[in-house]
Coordinates of C-alpha atoms and ligand atoms in Angstrom, one line a residue:
X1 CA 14.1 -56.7 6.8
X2 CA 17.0 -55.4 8.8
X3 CA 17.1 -52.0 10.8
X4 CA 19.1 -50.0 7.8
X5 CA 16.8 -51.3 5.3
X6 CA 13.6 -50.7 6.9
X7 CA 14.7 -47.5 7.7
X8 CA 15.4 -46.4 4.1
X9 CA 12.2 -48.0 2.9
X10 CA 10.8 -45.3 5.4
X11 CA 12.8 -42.4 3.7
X12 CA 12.1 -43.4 0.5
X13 CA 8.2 -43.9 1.4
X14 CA 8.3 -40.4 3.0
X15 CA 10.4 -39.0 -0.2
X16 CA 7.2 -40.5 -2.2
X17 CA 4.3 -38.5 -0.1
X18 CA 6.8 -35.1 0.0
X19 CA 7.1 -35.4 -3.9
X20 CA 3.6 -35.8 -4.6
X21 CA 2.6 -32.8 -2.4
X22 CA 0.5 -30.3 -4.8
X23 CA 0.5 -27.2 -4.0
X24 CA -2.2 -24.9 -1.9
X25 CA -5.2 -23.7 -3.8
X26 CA -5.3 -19.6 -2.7
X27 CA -7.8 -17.4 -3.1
X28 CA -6.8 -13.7 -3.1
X29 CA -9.3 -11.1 -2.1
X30 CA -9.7 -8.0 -4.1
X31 CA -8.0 -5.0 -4.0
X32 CA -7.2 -1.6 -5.5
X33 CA -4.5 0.5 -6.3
X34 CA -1.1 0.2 -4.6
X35 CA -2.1 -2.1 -2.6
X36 CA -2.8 -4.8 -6.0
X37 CA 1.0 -3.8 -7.4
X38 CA 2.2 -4.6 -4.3
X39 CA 0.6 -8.3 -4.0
X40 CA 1.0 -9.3 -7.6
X41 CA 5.0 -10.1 -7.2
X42 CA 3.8 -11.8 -4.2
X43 CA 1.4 -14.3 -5.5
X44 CA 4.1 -14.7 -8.6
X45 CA 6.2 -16.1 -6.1
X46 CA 3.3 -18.6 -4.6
X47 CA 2.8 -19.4 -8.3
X48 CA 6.7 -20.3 -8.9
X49 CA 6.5 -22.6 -5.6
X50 CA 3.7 -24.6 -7.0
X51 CA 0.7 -23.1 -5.6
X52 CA -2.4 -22.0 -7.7
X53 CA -3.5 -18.9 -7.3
X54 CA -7.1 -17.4 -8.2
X55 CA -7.9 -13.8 -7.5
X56 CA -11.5 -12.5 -7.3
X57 CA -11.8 -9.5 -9.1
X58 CA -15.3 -6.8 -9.6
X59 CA -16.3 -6.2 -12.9
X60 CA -15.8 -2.5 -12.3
X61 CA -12.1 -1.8 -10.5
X62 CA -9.1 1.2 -11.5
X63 CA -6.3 -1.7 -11.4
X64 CA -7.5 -5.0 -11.5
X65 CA -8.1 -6.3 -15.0
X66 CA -8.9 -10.0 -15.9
X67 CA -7.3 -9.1 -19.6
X68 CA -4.1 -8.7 -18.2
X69 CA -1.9 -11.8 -19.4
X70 CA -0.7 -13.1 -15.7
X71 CA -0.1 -16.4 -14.6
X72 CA -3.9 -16.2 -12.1
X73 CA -6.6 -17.6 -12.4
X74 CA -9.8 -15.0 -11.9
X75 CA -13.2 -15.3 -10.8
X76 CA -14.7 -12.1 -11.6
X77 CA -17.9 -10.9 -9.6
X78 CA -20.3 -8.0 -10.3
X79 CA -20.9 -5.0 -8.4
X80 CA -23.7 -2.3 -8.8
X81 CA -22.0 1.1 -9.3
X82 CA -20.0 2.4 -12.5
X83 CA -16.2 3.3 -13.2
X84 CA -17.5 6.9 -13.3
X85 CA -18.6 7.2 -9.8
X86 CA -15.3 5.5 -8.5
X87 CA -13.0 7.4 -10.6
X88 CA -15.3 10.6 -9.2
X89 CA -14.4 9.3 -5.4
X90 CA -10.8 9.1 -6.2
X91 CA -10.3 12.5 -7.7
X92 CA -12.7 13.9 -4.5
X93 CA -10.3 12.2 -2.1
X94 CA -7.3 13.3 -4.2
X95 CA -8.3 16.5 -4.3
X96 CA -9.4 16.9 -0.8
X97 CA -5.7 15.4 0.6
X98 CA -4.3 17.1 -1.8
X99 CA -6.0 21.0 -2.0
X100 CA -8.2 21.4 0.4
X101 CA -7.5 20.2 3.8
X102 CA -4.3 22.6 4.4
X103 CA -7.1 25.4 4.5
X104 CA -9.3 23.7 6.8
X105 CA -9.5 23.7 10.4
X106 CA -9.5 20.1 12.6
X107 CA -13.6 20.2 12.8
X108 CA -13.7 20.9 9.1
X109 CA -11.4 18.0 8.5
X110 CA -12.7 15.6 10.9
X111 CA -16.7 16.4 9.2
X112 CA -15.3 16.1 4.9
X113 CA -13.1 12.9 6.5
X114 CA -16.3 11.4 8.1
X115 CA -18.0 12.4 4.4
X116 CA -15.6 10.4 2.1
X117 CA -15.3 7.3 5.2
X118 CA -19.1 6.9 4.4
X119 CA -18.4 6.9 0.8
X120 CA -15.3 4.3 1.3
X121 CA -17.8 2.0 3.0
X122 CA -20.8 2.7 0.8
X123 CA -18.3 1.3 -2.5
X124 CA -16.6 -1.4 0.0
X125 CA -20.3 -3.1 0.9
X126 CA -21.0 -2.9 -3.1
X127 CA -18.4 -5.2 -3.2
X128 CA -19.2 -7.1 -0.8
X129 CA -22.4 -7.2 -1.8
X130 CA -21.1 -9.1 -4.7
X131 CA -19.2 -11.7 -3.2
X132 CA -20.9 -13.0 -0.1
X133 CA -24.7 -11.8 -1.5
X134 CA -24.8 -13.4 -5.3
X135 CA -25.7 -17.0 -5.2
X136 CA -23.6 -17.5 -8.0
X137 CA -20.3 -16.2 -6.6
X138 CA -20.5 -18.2 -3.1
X139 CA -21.4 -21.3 -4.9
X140 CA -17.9 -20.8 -7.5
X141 CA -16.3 -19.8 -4.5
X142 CA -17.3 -23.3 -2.1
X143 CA -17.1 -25.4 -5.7
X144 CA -13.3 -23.5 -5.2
X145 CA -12.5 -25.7 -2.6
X146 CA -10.3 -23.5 -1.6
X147 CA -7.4 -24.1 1.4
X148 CA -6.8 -20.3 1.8
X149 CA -7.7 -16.6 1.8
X150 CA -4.9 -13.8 1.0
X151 CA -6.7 -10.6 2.1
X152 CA -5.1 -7.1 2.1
X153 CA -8.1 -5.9 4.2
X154 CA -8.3 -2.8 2.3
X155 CA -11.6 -4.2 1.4
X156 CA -13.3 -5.4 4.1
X157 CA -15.3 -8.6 4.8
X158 CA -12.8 -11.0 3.4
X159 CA -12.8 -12.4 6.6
X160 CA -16.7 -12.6 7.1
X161 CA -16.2 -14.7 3.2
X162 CA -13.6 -17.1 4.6
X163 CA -15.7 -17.7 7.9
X164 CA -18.5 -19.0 5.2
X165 CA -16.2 -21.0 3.2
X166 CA -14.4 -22.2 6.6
X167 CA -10.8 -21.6 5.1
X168 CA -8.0 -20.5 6.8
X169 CA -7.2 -16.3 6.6
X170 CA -3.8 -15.1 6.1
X171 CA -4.1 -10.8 6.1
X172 CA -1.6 -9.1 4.1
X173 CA -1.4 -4.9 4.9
X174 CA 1.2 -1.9 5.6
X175 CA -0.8 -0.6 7.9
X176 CA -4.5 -0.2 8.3
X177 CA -4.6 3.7 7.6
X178 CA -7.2 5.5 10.5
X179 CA -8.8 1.5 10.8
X180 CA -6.3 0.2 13.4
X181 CA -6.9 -3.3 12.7
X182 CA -4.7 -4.9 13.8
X183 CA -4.1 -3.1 17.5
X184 CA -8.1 -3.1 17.9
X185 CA -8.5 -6.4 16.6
X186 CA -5.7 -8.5 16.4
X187 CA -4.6 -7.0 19.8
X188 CA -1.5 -5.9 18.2
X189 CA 0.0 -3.8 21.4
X190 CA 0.4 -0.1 20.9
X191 CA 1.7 1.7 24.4
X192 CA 1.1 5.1 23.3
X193 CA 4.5 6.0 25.0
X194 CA 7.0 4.9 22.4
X195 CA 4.6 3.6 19.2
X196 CA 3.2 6.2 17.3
X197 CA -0.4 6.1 15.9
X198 CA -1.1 6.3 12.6
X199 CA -0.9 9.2 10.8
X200 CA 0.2 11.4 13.7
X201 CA 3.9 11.8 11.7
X202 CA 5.6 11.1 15.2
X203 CA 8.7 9.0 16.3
X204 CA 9.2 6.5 18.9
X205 CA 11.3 9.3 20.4
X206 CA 8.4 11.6 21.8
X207 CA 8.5 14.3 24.6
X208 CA 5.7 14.8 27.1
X209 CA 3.2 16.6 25.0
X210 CA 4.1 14.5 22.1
X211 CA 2.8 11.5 24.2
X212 CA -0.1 13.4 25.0
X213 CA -0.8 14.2 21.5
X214 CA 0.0 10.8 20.4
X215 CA -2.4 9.0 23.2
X216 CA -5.2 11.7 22.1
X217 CA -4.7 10.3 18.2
X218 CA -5.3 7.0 19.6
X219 CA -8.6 7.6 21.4
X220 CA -9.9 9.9 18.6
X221 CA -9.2 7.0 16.1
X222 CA -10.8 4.8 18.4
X223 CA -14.4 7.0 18.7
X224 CA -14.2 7.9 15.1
X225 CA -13.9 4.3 14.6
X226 CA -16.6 3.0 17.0
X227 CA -19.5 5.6 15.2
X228 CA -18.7 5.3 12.1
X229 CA -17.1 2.3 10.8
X230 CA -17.7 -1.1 13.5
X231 CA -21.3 0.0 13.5
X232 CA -22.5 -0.3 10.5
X233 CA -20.0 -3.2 9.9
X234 CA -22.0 -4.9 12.7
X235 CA -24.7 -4.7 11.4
X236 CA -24.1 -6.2 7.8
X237 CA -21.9 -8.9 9.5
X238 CA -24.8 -9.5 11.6
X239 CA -27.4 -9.4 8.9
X240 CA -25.6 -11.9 6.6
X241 CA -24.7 -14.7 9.4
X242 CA -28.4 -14.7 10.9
X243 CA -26.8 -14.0 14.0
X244 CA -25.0 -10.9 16.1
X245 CA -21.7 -10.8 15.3
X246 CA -18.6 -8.4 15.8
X247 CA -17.1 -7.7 13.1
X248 CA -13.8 -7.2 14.9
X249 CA -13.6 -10.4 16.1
X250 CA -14.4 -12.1 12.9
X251 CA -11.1 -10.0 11.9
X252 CA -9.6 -11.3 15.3
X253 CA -9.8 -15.1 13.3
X254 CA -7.6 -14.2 10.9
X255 CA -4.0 -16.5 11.3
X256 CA -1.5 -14.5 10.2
X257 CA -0.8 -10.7 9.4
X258 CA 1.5 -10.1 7.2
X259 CA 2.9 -6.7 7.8
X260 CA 4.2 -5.0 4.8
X261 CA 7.3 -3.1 7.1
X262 CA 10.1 -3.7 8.8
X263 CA 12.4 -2.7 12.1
X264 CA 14.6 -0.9 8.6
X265 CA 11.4 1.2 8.2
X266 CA 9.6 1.0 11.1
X267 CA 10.3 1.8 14.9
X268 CA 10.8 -0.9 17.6
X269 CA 7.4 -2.1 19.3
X270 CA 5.8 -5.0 20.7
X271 CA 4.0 -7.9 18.2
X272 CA 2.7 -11.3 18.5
X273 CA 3.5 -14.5 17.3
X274 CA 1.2 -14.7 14.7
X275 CA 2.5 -10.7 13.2
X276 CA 5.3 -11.5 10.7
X277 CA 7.2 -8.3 9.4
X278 CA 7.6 -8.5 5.6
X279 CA 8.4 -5.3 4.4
X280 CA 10.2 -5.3 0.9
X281 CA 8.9 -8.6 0.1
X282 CA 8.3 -7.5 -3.2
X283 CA 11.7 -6.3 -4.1
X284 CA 14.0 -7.5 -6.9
X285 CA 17.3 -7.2 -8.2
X286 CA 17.4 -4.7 -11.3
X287 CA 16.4 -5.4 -14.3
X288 CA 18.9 -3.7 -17.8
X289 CA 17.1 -0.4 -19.1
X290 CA 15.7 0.4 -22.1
X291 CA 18.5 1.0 -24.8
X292 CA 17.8 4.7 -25.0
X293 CA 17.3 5.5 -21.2
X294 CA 20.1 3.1 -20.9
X295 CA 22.4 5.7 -23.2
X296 CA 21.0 9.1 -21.1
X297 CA 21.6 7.1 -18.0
X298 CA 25.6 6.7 -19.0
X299 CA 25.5 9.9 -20.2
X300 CA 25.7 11.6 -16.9
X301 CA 29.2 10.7 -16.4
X302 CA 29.9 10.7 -13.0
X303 CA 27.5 13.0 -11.7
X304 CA 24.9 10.5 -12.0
X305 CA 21.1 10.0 -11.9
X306 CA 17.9 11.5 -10.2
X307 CA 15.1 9.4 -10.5
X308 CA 11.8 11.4 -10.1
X309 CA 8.3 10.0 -9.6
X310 CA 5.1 11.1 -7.8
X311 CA 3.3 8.2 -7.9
X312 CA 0.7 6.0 -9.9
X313 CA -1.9 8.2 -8.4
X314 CA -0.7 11.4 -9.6
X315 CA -0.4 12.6 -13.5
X316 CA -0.3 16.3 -13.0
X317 CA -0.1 18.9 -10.5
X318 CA -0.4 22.5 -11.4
X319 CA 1.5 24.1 -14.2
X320 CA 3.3 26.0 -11.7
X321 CA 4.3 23.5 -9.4
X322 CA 5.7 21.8 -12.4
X323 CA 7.6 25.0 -13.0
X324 CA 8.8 25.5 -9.7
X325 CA 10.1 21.4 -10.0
X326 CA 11.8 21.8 -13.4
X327 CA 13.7 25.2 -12.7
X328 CA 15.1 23.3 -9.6
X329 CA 16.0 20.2 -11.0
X330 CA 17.8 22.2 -14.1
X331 CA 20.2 24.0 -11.8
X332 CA 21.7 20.6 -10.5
X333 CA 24.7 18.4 -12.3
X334 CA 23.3 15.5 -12.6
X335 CA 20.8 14.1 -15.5
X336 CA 16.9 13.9 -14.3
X337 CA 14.4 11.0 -15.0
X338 CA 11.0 12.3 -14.3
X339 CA 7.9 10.2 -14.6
X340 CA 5.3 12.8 -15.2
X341 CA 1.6 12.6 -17.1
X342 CA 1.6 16.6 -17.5
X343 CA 2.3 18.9 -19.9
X344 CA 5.9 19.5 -20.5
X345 CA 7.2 22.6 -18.2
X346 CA 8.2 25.5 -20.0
X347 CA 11.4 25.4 -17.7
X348 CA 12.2 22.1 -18.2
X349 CA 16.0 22.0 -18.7
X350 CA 18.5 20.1 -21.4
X351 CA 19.5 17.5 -18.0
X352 CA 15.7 16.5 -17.6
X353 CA 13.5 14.3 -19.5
X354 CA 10.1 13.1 -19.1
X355 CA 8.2 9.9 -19.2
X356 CA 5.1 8.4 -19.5
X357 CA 6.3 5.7 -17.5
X358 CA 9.8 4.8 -15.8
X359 CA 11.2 1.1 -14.9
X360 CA 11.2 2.5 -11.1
X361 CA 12.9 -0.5 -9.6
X362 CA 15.6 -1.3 -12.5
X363 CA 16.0 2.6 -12.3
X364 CA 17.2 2.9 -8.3
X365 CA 19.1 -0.4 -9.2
X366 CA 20.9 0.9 -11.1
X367 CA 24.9 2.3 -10.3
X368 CA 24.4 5.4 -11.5
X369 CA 21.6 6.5 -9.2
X370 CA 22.3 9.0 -6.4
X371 CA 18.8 10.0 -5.5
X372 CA 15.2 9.1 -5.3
X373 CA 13.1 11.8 -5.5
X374 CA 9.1 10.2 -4.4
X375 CA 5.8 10.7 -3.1
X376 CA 6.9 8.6 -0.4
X377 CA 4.3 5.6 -1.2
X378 CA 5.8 2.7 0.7
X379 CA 5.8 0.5 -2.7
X380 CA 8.9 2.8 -3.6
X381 CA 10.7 3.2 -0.2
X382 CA 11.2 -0.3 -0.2
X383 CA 12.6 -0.7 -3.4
X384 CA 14.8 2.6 -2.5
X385 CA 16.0 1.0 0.9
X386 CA 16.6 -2.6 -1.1
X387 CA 18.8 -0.8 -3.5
X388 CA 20.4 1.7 -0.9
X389 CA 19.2 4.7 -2.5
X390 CA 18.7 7.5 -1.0
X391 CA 15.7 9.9 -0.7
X392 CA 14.3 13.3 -0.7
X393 CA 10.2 12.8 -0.1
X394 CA 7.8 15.7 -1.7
X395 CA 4.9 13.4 0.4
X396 CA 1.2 14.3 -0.3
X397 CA -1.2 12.4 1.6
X398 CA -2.5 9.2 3.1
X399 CA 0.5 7.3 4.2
X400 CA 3.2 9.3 3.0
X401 CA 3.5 12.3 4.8
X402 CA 4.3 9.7 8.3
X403 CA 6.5 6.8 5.9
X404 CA 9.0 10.4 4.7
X405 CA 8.7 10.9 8.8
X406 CA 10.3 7.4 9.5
X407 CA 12.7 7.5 6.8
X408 CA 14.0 11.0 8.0
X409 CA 14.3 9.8 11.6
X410 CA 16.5 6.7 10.1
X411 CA 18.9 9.3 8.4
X412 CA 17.5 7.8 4.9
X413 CA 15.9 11.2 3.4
X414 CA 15.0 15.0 3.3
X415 CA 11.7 16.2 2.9
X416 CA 10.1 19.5 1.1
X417 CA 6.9 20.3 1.9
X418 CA 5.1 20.4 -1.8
X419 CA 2.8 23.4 -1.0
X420 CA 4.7 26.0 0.1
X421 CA 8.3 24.7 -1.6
X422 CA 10.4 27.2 -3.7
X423 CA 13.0 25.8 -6.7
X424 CA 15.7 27.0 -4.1
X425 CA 14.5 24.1 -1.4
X426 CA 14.3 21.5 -3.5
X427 CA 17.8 22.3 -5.1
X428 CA 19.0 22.7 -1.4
X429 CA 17.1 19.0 -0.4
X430 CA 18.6 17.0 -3.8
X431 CA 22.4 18.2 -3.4
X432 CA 22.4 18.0 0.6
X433 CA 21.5 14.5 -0.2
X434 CA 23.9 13.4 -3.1
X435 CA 26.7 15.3 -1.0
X436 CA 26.3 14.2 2.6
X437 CA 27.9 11.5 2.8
X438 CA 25.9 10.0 6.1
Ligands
LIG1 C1 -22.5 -10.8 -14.0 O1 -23.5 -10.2 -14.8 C2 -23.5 -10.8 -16.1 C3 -24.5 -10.0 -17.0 O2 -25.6 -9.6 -16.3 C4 -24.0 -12.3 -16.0 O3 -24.0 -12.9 -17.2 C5 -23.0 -13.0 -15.1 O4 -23.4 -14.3 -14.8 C6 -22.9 -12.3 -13.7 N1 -21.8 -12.9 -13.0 C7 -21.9 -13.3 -11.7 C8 -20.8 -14.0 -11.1 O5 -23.0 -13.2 -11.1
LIG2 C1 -4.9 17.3 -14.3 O1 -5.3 16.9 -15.6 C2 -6.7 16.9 -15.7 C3 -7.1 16.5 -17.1 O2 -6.2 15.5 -17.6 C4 -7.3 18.3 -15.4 O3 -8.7 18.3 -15.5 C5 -6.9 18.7 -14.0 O4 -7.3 20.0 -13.8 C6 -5.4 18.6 -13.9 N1 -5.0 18.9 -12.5 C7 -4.1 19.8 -12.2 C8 -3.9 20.0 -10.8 O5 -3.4 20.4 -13.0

């Protein structure tokens, strides 16, 4: 054969073996909440590029449901505790964030936070208990033959499961709450000089005692950690390998962390080769509305659209909160879209109207939206940022209080502080926002 034709016997040889390629077989580790909305357009997209995806799922989970017509596969497992008691846990949790711990001092909050991390782990080792314990589930799982784990680590001891099944890990988070992962583990660098911890609702752009503060936050995380959460993860790690083992550095293993930000959300810092930034991965264009929110949308002429949501988590607040909201958001020009689980307000006015459930992201695609009006849940940010819409943040706990903090310091949103907000400052928050033109 000549050069040329040897050559494209080669291409066409290599064409073959690219062609025939299948596609990964993933397994995705369980999760709850958020964090599942937030993975399932992600492992759509595996599916469209050929992979198969299976997700393990507990018989008992908020979210998760096998019934739901997807494109996944599922291997369900079982766990020993009820929906009742997890649905009790939630509403504790909400409640405490929520309620309770504006009228308690640190120590109080540090002893009820210790209370519901021991709960946390007490339902995250019935899951696990599930998974790596049952016979049953470890044998599906290595008949699996599986070539990958997609963990959000909410959940721990997905890396422990993908030591035993010797598969690759690929971690998937925002950010790992109090945990600190992926500084304490995956030896993410943190200088407390310009990176805020978690939780402490700085910015990069700290004085003196705000370093102080923020390299305190650090530390506490750090012995709050080492009592109460790597210990007793130690010893279960170590119990179910036969052998002592940290369960840190099992976390270490992990290949790649997919971090669920982004420099448009989060502050400069250093990361490592194996950290990719992937904030907003789930976003989409938008999608047409309904017919009839389609019509109130137009409606509003040129004053346009608030968009108004608190969350998945939360149905109700108090009757007069929900007053307090609805007199606000009648005194302003333009038409209100409220997601809201409550009874209807008695001061609801003519511009607002309620729903069940609202198409958030074809919503804040949408032209005629001026204003985002959220919890501040990082799911929604993003979809606000993709779409350029901006925000004012009523934030309530977990995350949200410190993702409103970074989206004020970008010049993105105004916050109002829930507890103590009058109709008056929220008014003030939503019109400084549609009119400023910054
Ligand atoms: C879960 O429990 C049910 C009923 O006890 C049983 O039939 C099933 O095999 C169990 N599944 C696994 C994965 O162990
Ligand atoms: C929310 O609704 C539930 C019942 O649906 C009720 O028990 C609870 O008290 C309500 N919470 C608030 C803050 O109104």
């Amino acid at each position: 054969m000549e050069l040329g034709q040897r050559v494209s016997t080669c291409v066409l040889l290599l064409l073959c073996v690219t062609l025939s390629t299948n596609g990964g077989n993933i397994l995705v580790w369980y999760t709850e909440g958020s964090h599942w909305i937030n993975m399932k357009p992600v492992l759509d997209k595996l599916i469209d590029r050929g992979h198969r995806v299976t997700v393990l799922v507990p018989s008992v989970s908020m979210y998760m449901n096998r019934n739901e017509a997807s494109r996944f596969h599922y291997e369900s497992f079982n766990v020993s505790f009820s929906m009742e008691a997890m649905e009790k846990y939630f509403e504790e949790f909400l409640h405490f964030s929520m309620y309770e711990m504006d009228q308690m001092n640190y120590l109080q909050i540090y002893i009820r936070f210790t209370e519901m991390m021991k709960t946390e782990l007490h339902f995250s080792f019935k899951y696990l208990d599930g998974v790596v314990k049952s016979d049953t589930t470890m044998k599906k799982l290595k008949e699996g033959k599986y070539d990958l784990l997609l963990a959000d680590p909410l959940y721990f001891g997905s890396d422990l499961t993908a030591e035993i099944l010797n598969v690759p890990l690929v971690f998937s988070l925002r950010f790992s709450f109090a945990h600190n992962w992926e500084r304490h583990c995956g030896q993410l660098p943190a200088p407390p000089s310009f990176v805020p911890a978690a939780m402490s609702k700085l910015t990069d752009q700290m004085d003196f005692s705000e370093r102080l503060w923020n390299f305190l936050f650090y530390a506490l995380h750090d012995v709050v950690l080492d009592n109460i959460y790597w210990k007793v993860l130690d010893k279960y790690y170590s119990e179910i390998k036969g052998t002592p083992t940290s369960a840190c550095e099992t976390m270490s293993r992990a290949d790649i962390w997919l971090m669920r930000t982004y420099w448009d959300f989060d502050f400069p810092r250093p990361f490592l080769p194996n950290f990719k930034f992937v904030g907003g991965i789930h976003c989409r264009p938008a999608k047409p509305l309904p017919e009839d929110m389609e019509e109130f949308v137009q409606s509003s002429g040129d004053d346009g659209i608030v968009v108004f949501t608190l969350g998945s988590l939360i149905n109700n607040i108090t009757t007069e909160k929900a007053n307090v909201i609805a007199s606000a958001l009648a005194q302003i020009p333009q038409k209100v879209l409220w997601r809201y689980g409550g009874e209807k307000p008695e001061a609801l006015g003519a511009n607002t109207r309620i729903y069940d459930w609202i198409p958030q992201n074809d919503l804040l695609g949408h032209p005629k939206t001026r204003v985002f009006i959220t919890h501040g849940g990082t799911n929604g940010i993003y979809e606000a940022i993709y779409h350029g819409v901006p925000m004012v943040g009523i934030p309530m706990f977990a995350d949200q209080p410190e993702n409103m903090v970074h989206m004020k310091s970008k010049g993105a949103a105004v916050i109002v502080d829930l507890k103590s907000m009058k109709a008056e400052d929220l008014r003030h928050a939503v019109n400084t926002v549609i009119n400023t033109k910054t």
